[in-house]
Tab-separated table of C-alpha atoms and ligand atoms in Angstrom:
chain	number	residue	atom	x	y	z
C	1	MET	CA	118.313	135.069	101.308
C	2	HIS	CA	118.902	138.562	102.753
C	3	THR	CA	120.481	141.592	101.088
C	4	PRO	CA	120.864	145.189	102.301
C	5	THR	CA	119.440	146.673	99.079
C	6	LEU	CA	117.313	144.659	96.696
C	7	ILE	CA	117.145	146.235	93.236
C	8	ILE	CA	114.258	144.960	91.134
C	9	GLY	CA	114.857	145.445	87.400
C	10	GLY	CA	118.100	145.291	85.412
C	11	GLY	CA	117.445	148.031	82.860
C	12	LEU	CA	119.612	151.155	82.783
C	13	SER	CA	118.173	152.596	86.005
C	14	GLY	CA	118.722	149.369	87.979
C	15	LEU	CA	122.185	148.811	86.534
C	16	SER	CA	123.223	152.389	87.135
C	17	LEU	CA	122.028	152.202	90.744
C	18	ALA	CA	123.899	148.906	91.196
C	19	TYR	CA	127.037	150.551	89.797
C	20	ALA	CA	126.708	153.447	92.274
C	21	LEU	CA	126.236	151.031	95.194
C	22	GLU	CA	129.113	148.824	94.030
C	23	ARG	CA	131.460	151.834	93.916
C	24	ALA	CA	130.306	152.925	97.380
C	25	GLY	CA	130.977	149.437	98.769
C	26	HIS	CA	127.291	149.019	99.604
C	27	ALA	CA	126.050	145.437	99.252
C	28	TYR	CA	123.056	144.780	97.003
C	29	THR	CA	121.314	142.137	94.935
C	30	LEU	CA	119.740	142.909	91.560
C	31	VAL	CA	116.967	140.667	90.270
C	32	GLU	CA	115.917	140.810	86.627
C	33	ALA	CA	112.880	139.061	85.164
C	34	ARG	CA	114.392	138.449	81.736
C	35	GLY	CA	117.321	136.245	80.853
C	36	ARG	CA	119.274	139.365	79.845
C	37	LEU	CA	120.097	142.781	81.287
C	38	GLY	CA	119.362	146.139	79.613
C	39	GLY	CA	115.543	146.306	79.656
C	40	ARG	CA	114.363	148.634	76.887
C	41	ILE	CA	117.978	148.897	75.721
C	42	LYS	CA	118.367	145.979	73.342
C	43	SER	CA	120.293	145.327	70.122
C	44	LEU	CA	120.351	143.206	67.019
C	45	ARG	CA	123.852	141.791	66.481
C	46	VAL	CA	125.033	141.512	62.867
C	47	GLU	CA	128.664	140.491	62.392
C	48	ALA	CA	130.513	142.535	65.026
C	49	ALA	CA	128.025	145.417	65.023
C	50	LEU	CA	125.031	146.118	67.280
C	51	PHE	CA	121.885	147.807	65.963
C	52	ASP	CA	119.483	149.528	68.343
C	53	LEU	CA	116.077	147.925	68.779
C	54	GLY	CA	115.220	150.271	71.657
C	55	PRO	CA	116.652	153.769	72.153
C	56	SER	CA	119.048	155.282	69.617
C	57	TRP	CA	119.626	158.841	70.712
C	58	VAL	CA	120.950	160.958	73.505
C	59	TRP	CA	121.223	164.704	73.296
C	60	PRO	CA	123.764	167.469	73.909
C	61	GLY	CA	123.295	168.891	77.394
C	62	GLN	CA	122.472	165.534	78.987
C	63	THR	CA	125.273	165.757	81.500
C	64	ARG	CA	124.879	162.355	83.187
C	65	VAL	CA	125.036	160.492	79.878
C	66	ALA	CA	128.096	162.501	78.842
C	67	ALA	CA	129.837	161.887	82.173
C	68	LEU	CA	129.040	158.168	82.212
C	69	ALA	CA	130.131	157.731	78.584
C	70	GLY	CA	133.425	159.401	79.502
C	71	GLU	CA	133.854	157.222	82.576
C	72	LEU	CA	133.080	154.027	80.653
C	73	ASP	CA	135.244	155.132	77.716
C	74	LEU	CA	132.340	155.161	75.245
C	75	GLN	CA	132.263	157.503	72.259
C	76	LEU	CA	129.289	159.610	71.186
C	77	PHE	CA	128.812	160.563	67.540
C	78	GLU	CA	126.312	162.653	65.630
C	79	GLN	CA	123.275	161.096	64.009
C	80	TRP	CA	123.875	160.928	60.232
C	81	SER	CA	121.664	163.535	58.545
C	82	ASN	CA	123.633	164.698	55.476
C	83	GLY	CA	121.661	164.578	52.268
C	84	ALA	CA	118.096	164.808	51.116
C	85	GLN	CA	115.113	163.561	53.080
C	86	LEU	CA	112.340	161.618	51.425
C	87	PHE	CA	108.607	161.880	51.776
C	88	GLU	CA	106.276	159.065	50.713
C	89	GLN	CA	102.786	160.154	49.717
C	90	ALA	CA	99.720	158.076	50.594
C	91	SER	CA	99.730	156.988	46.923
C	92	GLY	CA	103.275	155.614	47.289
C	93	GLU	CA	104.845	158.394	45.219
C	94	VAL	CA	108.206	159.436	46.679
C	95	VAL	CA	109.340	163.056	46.693
C	96	GLN	CA	112.283	164.839	48.254
C	97	ASP	CA	110.899	166.908	51.070
C	98	MET	CA	112.858	169.674	52.691
C	99	GLY	CA	110.241	170.366	55.376
C	100	PHE	CA	110.636	167.123	57.330
C	101	MET	CA	112.587	167.301	60.573
C	102	SER	CA	115.558	164.949	60.655
C	103	MET	CA	117.207	164.013	63.940
C	104	ALA	CA	120.215	166.192	63.079
C	105	GLY	CA	122.059	167.208	66.226
C	106	SER	CA	121.046	164.086	68.143
C	107	LEU	CA	123.887	161.899	69.360
C	108	ARG	CA	124.363	158.144	69.244
C	109	ILE	CA	126.584	155.874	71.281
C	110	ALA	CA	129.263	154.276	69.125
C	111	GLY	CA	128.864	150.506	69.036
C	112	GLY	CA	125.115	150.765	69.791
C	113	THR	CA	123.225	151.889	72.889
C	114	SER	CA	123.655	148.429	74.421
C	115	VAL	CA	127.348	149.091	74.975
C	116	LEU	CA	126.234	151.421	77.767
C	117	THR	CA	124.351	148.737	79.703
C	118	ASP	CA	126.942	146.100	78.757
C	119	ALA	CA	129.750	148.281	80.110
C	120	LEU	CA	127.843	148.922	83.348
C	121	ALA	CA	127.052	145.221	83.761
C	122	ALA	CA	130.715	144.358	83.197
C	123	ARG	CA	131.637	146.504	86.202
C	124	LEU	CA	129.241	144.710	88.550
C	125	ASN	CA	130.007	141.626	90.580
C	126	PRO	CA	128.085	138.856	88.745
C	127	ALA	CA	127.400	137.180	92.090
C	128	HIS	CA	125.038	140.084	92.873
C	129	ILE	CA	122.939	139.687	89.720
C	130	LEU	CA	120.110	137.171	89.387
C	131	LEU	CA	118.562	136.732	85.907
C	132	ASP	CA	115.235	135.036	85.122
C	133	CYS	CA	113.924	136.211	88.503
C	134	ALA	CA	110.582	137.975	88.196
C	135	VAL	CA	109.180	139.563	91.344
C	136	SER	CA	105.450	139.105	91.915
C	137	ALA	CA	104.870	140.493	95.414
C	138	ILE	CA	106.437	142.867	97.940
C	139	ASP	CA	105.710	143.330	101.636
C	140	ASP	CA	106.799	145.972	104.094
C	141	SER	CA	109.148	143.771	106.160
C	142	PRO	CA	110.482	144.411	103.430
C	143	ALA	CA	110.672	141.301	101.308
C	144	ALA	CA	110.078	140.398	97.693
C	145	GLN	CA	108.538	137.208	96.507
C	146	LEU	CA	109.670	135.791	93.179
C	147	THR	CA	107.357	134.008	90.752
C	148	ASP	CA	109.204	130.732	91.525
C	149	GLY	CA	108.141	131.046	95.179
C	150	GLU	CA	111.536	132.165	96.560
C	151	THR	CA	111.608	135.112	98.982
C	152	ILE	CA	114.388	137.697	99.299
C	153	THR	CA	114.428	139.867	102.414
C	154	ALA	CA	116.172	143.241	102.427
C	155	ASP	CA	116.731	146.422	104.406
C	156	ARG	CA	115.172	148.296	101.486
C	157	ILE	CA	113.763	147.490	98.075
C	158	VAL	CA	114.213	149.670	95.013
C	159	LEU	CA	111.751	149.160	92.170
C	160	CYS	CA	113.435	149.953	88.852
C	161	ILE	CA	110.560	148.776	86.664
C	162	PRO	CA	107.984	150.753	84.651
C	163	PRO	CA	105.293	152.153	87.000
C	164	ARG	CA	102.409	150.325	85.315
C	165	LEU	CA	104.244	147.012	85.810
C	166	ALA	CA	104.834	147.976	89.443
C	167	ALA	CA	101.074	148.482	89.804
C	168	GLU	CA	100.583	144.823	88.857
C	169	LEU	CA	102.647	143.573	91.824
C	170	ARG	CA	100.908	142.483	95.026
C	171	PHE	CA	101.797	144.888	97.872
C	172	THR	CA	101.251	143.931	101.522
C	173	PRO	CA	99.923	146.046	103.091
C	174	ALA	CA	98.200	147.426	100.007
C	175	LEU	CA	99.537	150.780	98.853
C	176	GLN	CA	97.146	153.654	99.381
C	177	ASP	CA	94.692	154.290	96.553
C	178	GLY	CA	96.509	157.487	95.594
C	179	ALA	CA	99.773	155.599	95.175
C	180	MET	CA	98.249	152.835	93.039
C	181	ALA	CA	96.363	155.349	90.895
C	182	ALA	CA	99.577	157.309	90.409
C	183	LEU	CA	101.457	154.189	89.291
C	184	ARG	CA	98.728	153.213	86.827
C	185	ALA	CA	98.528	156.721	85.377
C	186	ILE	CA	102.176	156.852	84.272
C	187	PRO	CA	102.601	155.742	80.639
C	188	THR	CA	105.640	153.586	79.866
C	189	TRP	CA	107.700	155.750	77.541
C	190	MET	CA	107.738	154.218	74.017
C	191	GLY	CA	105.852	151.200	75.370
C	192	ALA	CA	103.285	151.557	72.576
C	193	HIS	CA	105.829	151.455	69.789
C	194	ALA	CA	107.387	149.009	67.362
C	195	LYS	CA	110.641	149.456	65.523
C	196	PHE	CA	111.839	147.865	62.269
C	197	VAL	CA	115.592	147.624	61.576
C	198	ALA	CA	117.194	146.544	58.292
C	199	VAL	CA	120.966	146.036	57.927
C	200	TYR	CA	122.893	146.261	54.621
C	201	PRO	CA	126.509	145.710	53.532
C	202	THR	CA	126.900	149.506	53.061
C	203	PRO	CA	124.893	152.700	53.699
C	204	PHE	CA	124.248	152.788	49.918
C	205	TRP	CA	121.667	155.623	50.062
C	206	ARG	CA	124.381	158.076	51.091
C	207	LYS	CA	126.005	157.718	47.640
C	208	ASP	CA	122.655	158.695	46.136
C	209	GLY	CA	122.719	161.922	48.152
C	210	LEU	CA	120.076	160.696	50.603
C	211	SER	CA	120.310	161.087	54.362
C	212	GLY	CA	118.277	157.974	55.159
C	213	ASP	CA	115.597	160.142	56.773
C	214	ALA	CA	112.096	159.627	55.451
C	215	SER	CA	108.532	160.175	56.545
C	216	SER	CA	105.493	158.508	55.111
C	217	ARG	CA	101.746	158.982	54.873
C	218	ARG	CA	101.463	155.451	53.483
C	219	GLY	CA	103.327	153.305	56.011
C	220	PRO	CA	103.621	150.974	57.694
C	221	LEU	CA	106.761	152.906	58.743
C	222	ALA	CA	105.911	156.491	59.633
C	223	GLU	CA	109.404	157.805	60.292
C	224	ILE	CA	112.714	156.365	59.062
C	225	HIS	CA	116.334	157.212	59.897
C	226	ASP	CA	119.880	156.102	59.195
C	227	ALA	CA	120.996	153.627	61.869
C	228	SER	CA	124.423	152.760	60.459
C	229	PRO	CA	127.437	152.270	62.737
C	230	ALA	CA	129.676	155.300	63.318
C	231	ASP	CA	132.331	154.066	60.888
C	232	GLY	CA	129.826	153.222	58.138
C	233	SER	CA	131.275	149.680	57.983
C	234	LEU	CA	127.720	148.385	57.511
C	235	GLY	CA	124.560	150.283	56.615
C	236	ALA	CA	121.264	150.280	58.491
C	237	LEU	CA	117.899	151.977	58.320
C	238	PHE	CA	115.307	151.906	61.047
C	239	GLY	CA	111.708	153.007	61.161
C	240	PHE	CA	108.966	153.432	63.732
C	241	VAL	CA	105.868	151.495	62.709
C	242	GLY	CA	102.950	153.903	62.390
C	243	LEU	CA	100.188	151.316	62.879
C	244	PRO	CA	98.424	151.121	66.267
C	245	ALA	CA	99.456	148.241	68.542
C	246	ASP	CA	96.226	146.244	68.069
C	247	ILE	CA	96.453	146.420	64.261
C	248	ARG	CA	100.099	145.330	64.420
C	249	ALA	CA	99.178	142.367	66.581
C	250	GLN	CA	96.478	141.277	64.101
C	251	ALA	CA	98.741	141.773	61.076
C	252	GLY	CA	101.613	139.672	62.490
C	253	ASP	CA	104.497	138.980	60.055
C	254	ALA	CA	102.835	141.018	57.319
C	255	VAL	CA	104.108	144.207	58.997
C	256	GLN	CA	107.732	143.178	58.570
C	257	ALA	CA	107.214	142.245	54.902
C	258	ALA	CA	105.381	145.517	54.236
C	259	SER	CA	108.126	147.500	56.004
C	260	LEU	CA	110.759	145.983	53.745
C	261	ALA	CA	108.668	146.671	50.643
C	262	GLN	CA	108.289	150.264	51.825
C	263	LEU	CA	112.061	150.712	52.226
C	264	GLU	CA	112.475	149.389	48.674
C	265	ASN	CA	109.902	151.871	47.405
C	266	LEU	CA	111.740	154.716	49.134
C	267	PHE	CA	115.405	153.797	48.695
C	268	GLY	CA	115.446	151.426	45.696
C	269	ALA	CA	115.960	147.721	45.045
C	270	GLN	CA	119.013	147.381	47.323
C	271	ALA	CA	116.840	148.325	50.298
C	272	GLY	CA	114.699	145.274	49.664
C	273	ALA	CA	117.654	142.903	50.168
C	274	PRO	CA	119.053	143.433	53.688
C	275	ILE	CA	121.562	141.026	55.208
C	276	ALA	CA	119.435	141.080	58.375
C	277	ALA	CA	116.125	142.617	59.366
C	278	THR	CA	113.955	142.471	62.437
C	279	LEU	CA	110.838	144.001	63.878
C	280	ILE	CA	110.455	144.464	67.606
C	281	ASP	CA	107.079	145.319	69.093
C	282	TRP	CA	107.580	146.740	72.571
C	283	SER	CA	103.840	146.832	73.245
C	284	GLN	CA	103.853	143.014	73.240
C	285	ASP	CA	106.710	142.762	75.736
C	286	PRO	CA	105.282	141.851	79.159
C	287	PHE	CA	108.361	143.198	80.984
C	288	THR	CA	108.037	146.622	79.353
C	289	ALA	CA	104.423	147.426	78.621
C	290	THR	CA	100.930	146.698	79.923
C	291	ALA	CA	97.650	146.669	77.995
C	292	ALA	CA	97.168	150.320	78.986
C	293	ASP	CA	100.369	151.212	77.120
C	294	ALA	CA	98.942	150.108	73.756
C	295	THR	CA	97.662	153.654	73.340
C	296	PRO	CA	100.600	156.078	73.342
C	297	PRO	CA	100.373	159.358	75.232
C	298	PRO	CA	99.695	162.355	72.946
C	299	GLY	CA	103.181	163.739	73.542
C	300	HIS	CA	106.113	163.357	75.913
C	301	PRO	CA	104.422	163.248	79.362
C	302	PRO	CA	105.641	165.625	82.082
C	303	TYR	CA	107.183	162.743	84.046
C	304	THR	CA	107.954	163.317	87.712
C	305	MET	CA	107.851	161.441	91.014
C	306	PRO	CA	104.176	161.644	92.113
C	307	ALA	CA	103.760	162.873	95.710
C	308	PRO	CA	102.061	159.661	97.020
C	309	LEU	CA	105.107	157.615	95.920
C	310	ARG	CA	107.851	159.796	97.407
C	311	CYS	CA	108.125	158.045	100.764
C	312	ILE	CA	106.578	154.588	101.074
C	313	TRP	CA	107.096	152.488	104.212
C	314	ASP	CA	109.692	154.971	105.587
C	315	ASP	CA	111.695	154.642	102.365
C	316	LYS	CA	111.948	150.893	102.717
C	317	LEU	CA	110.341	150.928	99.251
C	318	ILE	CA	111.906	153.310	96.734
C	319	PHE	CA	110.917	153.871	93.093
C	320	ALA	CA	113.730	154.539	90.638
C	321	VAL	CA	112.831	154.168	86.965
C	322	THR	CA	113.092	156.683	84.159
C	323	GLU	CA	109.367	157.532	84.290
C	324	MET	CA	109.833	158.742	87.893
C	325	ALA	CA	113.055	160.669	87.344
C	326	PRO	CA	113.553	164.194	88.687
C	327	ASP	CA	114.385	165.349	85.127
C	328	ASN	CA	114.566	163.931	81.606
C	329	GLY	CA	111.821	161.448	82.559
C	330	GLY	CA	111.271	158.657	80.021
C	331	LEU	CA	114.763	159.019	78.579
C	332	ILE	CA	118.149	157.380	79.042
C	333	GLU	CA	119.287	160.476	80.941
C	334	GLY	CA	116.174	160.106	83.111
C	335	ALA	CA	117.064	156.506	83.993
C	336	LEU	CA	120.448	157.776	85.210
C	337	ALA	CA	118.759	160.632	87.090
C	338	ALA	CA	116.341	158.244	88.812
C	339	ALA	CA	119.207	155.959	89.858
C	340	GLU	CA	121.206	158.938	91.115
C	341	ALA	CA	118.272	160.093	93.283
C	342	ALA	CA	117.823	156.587	94.730
C	343	ALA	CA	121.559	156.224	95.386
C	344	ARG	CA	121.499	159.541	97.257
C	345	LYS	CA	118.717	158.216	99.497
C	346	ILE	CA	120.595	154.964	100.167
C	347	ILE	CA	124.215	156.076	100.437
C	348	GLY	CA	123.539	159.619	101.568
S	401	LIG	C1	111.623	151.864	70.878
S	401	LIG	C2	112.189	152.755	71.949
S	401	LIG	C3	112.886	153.889	71.576
S	401	LIG	C4	113.424	154.727	72.547
S	401	LIG	N1	114.162	155.805	72.149
S	401	LIG	C5	114.827	156.540	73.065
S	401	LIG	C6	115.791	157.495	72.662
S	401	LIG	O1	116.079	157.646	71.467
S	401	LIG	N2	116.423	158.210	73.640
S	401	LIG	C7	116.169	158.018	74.964
S	401	LIG	O2	116.767	158.709	75.796
S	401	LIG	N3	115.263	157.078	75.386
S	401	LIG	C8	114.606	156.342	74.467
S	401	LIG	N4	113.779	155.330	74.871
S	401	LIG	C9	113.528	155.164	76.323
S	401	LIG	C10	114.683	154.402	77.019
S	401	LIG	O3	114.815	153.138	76.438
S	401	LIG	C11	114.358	154.293	78.508
S	401	LIG	O4	114.334	155.578	79.076
S	401	LIG	C12	115.343	153.470	79.344
S	401	LIG	O5	115.868	152.378	78.664
S	401	LIG	C13	114.614	153.055	80.619
S	401	LIG	O6	115.458	152.305	81.469
S	401	LIG	P1	114.859	151.786	82.868
S	401	LIG	O7	115.905	150.949	83.480
S	401	LIG	O8	114.358	152.944	83.643
S	401	LIG	O9	113.580	150.892	82.475
S	401	LIG	P2	113.563	149.500	81.666
S	401	LIG	O10	114.581	149.518	80.588
S	401	LIG	O11	112.136	149.277	81.278
S	401	LIG	O12	114.031	148.421	82.737
S	401	LIG	C14	113.148	147.765	83.611
S	401	LIG	C15	113.668	146.371	83.863
S	401	LIG	O13	112.831	145.747	84.840
S	401	LIG	C16	112.621	144.394	84.458
S	401	LIG	N5	111.388	143.950	85.090
S	401	LIG	C17	110.107	144.287	84.771
S	401	LIG	N6	109.239	143.687	85.603
S	401	LIG	C18	109.977	142.959	86.476
S	401	LIG	C19	109.650	142.122	87.587
S	401	LIG	N7	108.372	141.897	87.976
S	401	LIG	N8	110.659	141.519	88.274
S	401	LIG	C20	111.966	141.728	87.913
S	401	LIG	N9	112.324	142.514	86.867
S	401	LIG	C21	111.332	143.132	86.155
S	401	LIG	C22	112.545	144.445	82.935
S	401	LIG	O14	112.777	143.181	82.359
S	401	LIG	C23	113.633	145.468	82.623
S	401	LIG	O15	114.897	144.861	82.432
S	401	LIG	C24	113.230	154.451	73.931
S	401	LIG	C25	112.529	153.299	74.301
S	401	LIG	C26	112.024	152.451	73.323
S	401	LIG	C27	111.284	151.187	73.738
């Protein structure tokens, strides 16, 4: 099979690039390793509502997100932050703490972040999308080999996968040492993290004057926020698990049970009886994170496109993932920025 542009990875950056090529009338094929599109953007469906298991927030001033939401007819709304925040001491005692930073001012996408990738996917020709197709090797002809042995040749290949996963592919000829070292050095944003989401019939804590924001020295959830839909038709709380990835892996299901018990300790008995709850550990997801990602970076890395990766094989191999974006690297806006830069190279 031959395609002018082969896009590897169907997360937001790959989908957004495909959308740009589709609108420009430029033929492409997108291959995605998983049986679903969206990558780190993933949701839990409860009744008609979607709850974010990956990213929740975008921010004012992110112009690409705002423009795309407008184009796709998606609404943004403000993160719920009215009411008191809670703080759980190491002893388990709960106090109202005014010093803790909520996510006030952050924006969410109505219907859940997945509506963004779903809406993009809906605008693509399904004949150009291949699911359950993991790429294992790339050569400079250029061609990509899939794990099932199939080969796809192309005029150019765009890698829309986290850099550390790219470093695990077999390149022929081998990329220069500087390029491989650069790929391995780039942490997958949020690849070390796990998120717990609990869904309730109502956002009951709001009636108690609570915002749903909480921080804890006890855990396992370190930071908790309201994750309810925009219309409050259901309630939801989510928390980032504060335990390191290796401890989480050893603890298994106990983390989910302890997270629920913690929500009950913070928000009362109703919090212990969700209609749905799930824990997702991104560090264990082989199409997001590598073993090196188990340790999170100390802060938000200064993501950029490393010099050795800017022009590989006369641009027959292009990198376009959020961690290599020209701005907002690691974020949703960065995924759009990376796709925009790649589209500019391809379409001109
Ligand atoms: C828990 C969590 C919370 C987050 N919170 C926020 C937030 O609040 N705000 C924000 O802006 N960002 C947040 N992020 C980051 C945000 O999710 C990412 O910036 C964005 O989704 C990255 O999109 P991407 O397409 O660049 O990469 P990905 O979503 O990682 O997409 C890569 C795709 O490539 C596929 N793939 C991998 N290997 C192969 C292969 N060998 N062959 C074929 N396909 C392959 C994967 O399956 C995946 O679909 C968060 C991420 C996580 C995990």
